[in-house]
Short mmCIF file of C-alpha atoms in Angstrom, two decimals:
data_model
loop_
_atom_site.label_atom_id
_atom_site.label_comp_id
_atom_site.label_asym_id
_atom_site.label_seq_id
_atom_site.Cartn_x
_atom_site.Cartn_y
_atom_site.Cartn_z
CA UNK A 1 0.00 0.00 0.00
CA UNK A 2 1.50 3.31 -1.06
CA UNK A 3 0.59 6.68 0.33
CA UNK A 4 0.52 9.44 -2.26
CA UNK A 5 0.42 13.15 -1.55
CA UNK A 6 -0.85 15.35 -4.36
CA UNK A 7 -0.49 19.14 -4.37
CA UNK A 8 -2.69 21.06 -6.78
CA UNK A 9 -2.05 24.78 -7.22
CA UNK A 10 -3.52 27.45 -9.43
CA UNK A 11 -1.14 28.53 -12.21
CA UNK A 12 0.91 31.54 -11.07
CA UNK A 13 -0.35 33.76 -13.91
CA UNK A 14 -3.97 33.43 -12.76
CA UNK A 15 -5.63 35.58 -10.12
CA UNK A 16 -6.46 33.54 -7.04
CA UNK A 17 -9.77 35.10 -5.96
CA UNK A 18 -10.15 32.86 -2.91
CA UNK A 19 -6.59 33.67 -1.85
CA UNK A 20 -7.31 37.38 -2.24
CA UNK A 21 -10.32 37.10 0.07
CA UNK A 22 -8.24 35.28 2.68
CA UNK A 23 -5.48 37.90 2.40
CA UNK A 24 -8.01 40.68 3.05
CA UNK A 25 -9.42 38.75 6.00
CA UNK A 26 -5.91 38.31 7.44
CA UNK A 27 -5.29 42.03 6.97
CA UNK A 28 -8.48 42.79 8.89
CA UNK A 29 -7.26 40.53 11.68
CA UNK A 30 -4.10 42.64 11.93
CA UNK A 31 -1.74 40.66 9.72
CA UNK A 32 -0.95 43.41 7.23
CA UNK A 33 2.46 41.85 6.61
CA UNK A 34 0.96 39.02 4.54
CA UNK A 35 1.79 40.02 0.97
CA UNK A 36 0.28 37.15 -0.97
CA UNK A 37 -1.99 34.17 -0.37
CA UNK A 38 -2.57 31.35 -2.81
CA UNK A 39 -4.88 28.47 -2.04
CA UNK A 40 -4.58 25.02 -3.50
CA UNK A 41 -5.62 21.49 -2.76
CA UNK A 42 -3.76 18.85 -0.81
CA UNK A 43 -4.95 15.33 -1.56
CA UNK A 44 -3.84 12.16 0.21
CA UNK A 45 -4.41 8.86 -1.58
CA UNK A 46 -3.91 5.33 -0.38
CA UNK A 47 -3.21 3.17 -3.38
CA UNK A 48 -2.80 -0.59 -3.62
CA UNK A 49 -0.01 -1.39 -6.02
CA UNK A 50 -1.30 -3.53 -8.90
CA UNK A 51 1.77 -4.07 -11.01
CA UNK A 52 1.32 -0.96 -13.13
CA UNK A 53 3.78 1.83 -12.60
CA UNK A 54 2.35 3.89 -9.77
CA UNK A 55 3.79 7.17 -11.04
CA UNK A 56 2.10 6.77 -14.42
CA UNK A 57 -1.21 5.95 -12.75
CA UNK A 58 -1.11 8.95 -10.41
CA UNK A 59 -0.08 11.21 -13.28
CA UNK A 60 -3.17 10.02 -15.18
CA UNK A 61 -5.47 10.52 -12.17
CA UNK A 62 -4.18 14.08 -11.80
CA UNK A 63 -4.71 14.91 -15.46
CA UNK A 64 -8.15 13.29 -15.68
CA UNK A 65 -9.74 14.17 -12.37
CA UNK A 66 -7.72 15.62 -9.52
CA UNK A 67 -6.48 18.75 -11.29
CA UNK A 68 -7.63 20.88 -14.18
CA UNK A 69 -4.44 21.11 -16.28
CA UNK A 70 -5.72 24.19 -18.10
CA UNK A 71 -5.60 26.36 -14.99
CA UNK A 72 -3.79 24.25 -12.40
CA UNK A 73 -0.37 22.78 -11.81
CA UNK A 74 0.12 19.61 -9.83
CA UNK A 75 2.91 17.64 -8.27
CA UNK A 76 2.92 14.51 -6.17
CA UNK A 77 5.15 12.41 -3.99
CA UNK A 78 4.84 8.73 -3.24
CA UNK A 79 5.67 7.50 0.25
CA UNK A 80 5.19 4.12 1.86
CA UNK B 1 10.17 37.83 2.84
CA UNK B 2 9.34 34.34 4.03
CA UNK B 3 7.35 31.80 2.11
CA UNK B 4 5.07 29.71 4.28
CA UNK B 5 3.33 26.49 3.26
CA UNK B 6 0.30 25.52 5.30
CA UNK B 7 -1.36 22.11 5.08
CA UNK B 8 -4.87 21.79 6.47
CA UNK B 9 -6.39 18.32 6.74
CA UNK B 10 -9.63 16.97 8.12
CA UNK B 11 -9.15 15.09 11.39
CA UNK B 12 -8.69 11.37 10.71
CA UNK B 13 -11.73 10.37 12.79
CA UNK B 14 -14.10 12.37 10.56
CA UNK B 15 -15.66 11.11 7.34
CA UNK B 16 -14.29 13.00 4.35
CA UNK B 17 -17.38 13.25 2.14
CA UNK B 18 -15.56 15.09 -0.66
CA UNK B 19 -12.79 12.50 -0.59
CA UNK B 20 -15.35 9.71 -0.79
CA UNK B 21 -16.88 11.26 -3.92
CA UNK B 22 -13.45 11.55 -5.55
CA UNK B 23 -12.67 7.93 -4.63
CA UNK B 24 -15.89 6.75 -6.31
CA UNK B 25 -15.10 8.87 -9.38
CA UNK B 26 -11.60 7.34 -9.58
CA UNK B 27 -13.15 3.87 -9.25
CA UNK B 28 -15.47 4.67 -12.17
CA UNK B 29 -12.43 5.74 -14.19
CA UNK B 30 -10.90 2.30 -13.61
CA UNK B 31 -8.75 3.00 -10.57
CA UNK B 32 -10.29 0.46 -8.23
CA UNK B 33 -6.98 0.14 -6.39
CA UNK B 34 -7.40 3.50 -4.68
CA UNK B 35 -8.42 2.56 -1.14
CA UNK B 36 -8.78 5.95 0.46
CA UNK B 37 -8.88 9.60 -0.55
CA UNK B 38 -8.71 12.54 1.81
CA UNK B 39 -8.85 16.11 0.62
CA UNK B 40 -7.33 19.04 2.40
CA UNK B 41 -6.13 22.54 1.70
CA UNK B 42 -2.67 23.67 0.71
CA UNK B 43 -2.06 27.36 1.34
CA UNK B 44 0.99 29.36 0.32
CA UNK B 45 1.63 32.63 2.11
CA UNK B 46 4.22 35.30 1.47
CA UNK B 47 4.89 37.07 4.71
CA UNK B 48 7.06 40.11 5.41
CA UNK B 49 8.93 39.59 8.66
CA UNK B 50 8.06 42.33 11.12
CA UNK B 51 10.11 41.45 14.16
CA UNK B 52 7.48 39.21 15.73
CA UNK B 53 8.19 35.52 15.76
CA UNK B 54 6.93 34.21 12.46
CA UNK B 55 6.00 30.79 13.82
CA UNK B 56 3.76 32.31 16.48
CA UNK B 57 2.07 34.54 13.92
CA UNK B 58 1.39 31.71 11.49
CA UNK B 59 0.14 29.50 14.31
CA UNK B 60 -2.34 32.26 15.21
CA UNK B 61 -3.47 32.72 11.60
CA UNK B 62 -4.13 28.98 11.35
CA UNK B 63 -6.16 28.88 14.55
CA UNK B 64 -8.15 32.03 13.78
CA UNK B 65 -8.80 31.78 10.08
CA UNK B 66 -7.03 29.25 7.91
CA UNK B 67 -8.18 26.10 9.69
CA UNK B 68 -11.10 25.12 11.86
CA UNK B 69 -9.35 23.51 14.85
CA UNK B 70 -12.52 21.67 15.87
CA UNK B 71 -12.54 19.47 12.78
CA UNK B 72 -9.18 20.12 11.11
CA UNK B 73 -5.50 19.59 11.80
CA UNK B 74 -2.86 21.88 10.38
CA UNK B 75 0.87 22.02 10.01
CA UNK B 76 3.15 24.50 8.30
CA UNK B 77 6.70 24.97 7.17
CA UNK B 78 8.56 28.22 6.67
CA UNK B 79 11.00 28.52 3.77
CA UNK B 80 12.84 31.50 2.40
#
């Protein structure tokens, strides 16, 4: 059983509206020194190895479902 | 300027409804070997150091706004 951590982030060129809202909220709480906030997804998968290359499988899952490659970047790491 | 990465995850004892939906979707795509999916948030902050201890500040931000400590765990790492 492998544990996979996937990080999905909005592409840097795109405005992160949700992040902007959080930044304003932090400012209102007194944290005016926060210059930028970007919000992404952190996904943990538990995958049973089935002979296929795990990396290829996870790559496919990211492209097909977990991330939207048009607007998002993703990276993942496999741990045991 | 410090770059801070915050990971917010649902507490392990709680059912992750969103993760369950993604797991079913992956199963329908042919990935029946995915045993568990849990979805959290990944937040990147850029913070200007202002003399206060950064760790304490981030800890506060997490407790007050970025995470809901009742149902979520969080951890963060500070990089340059």
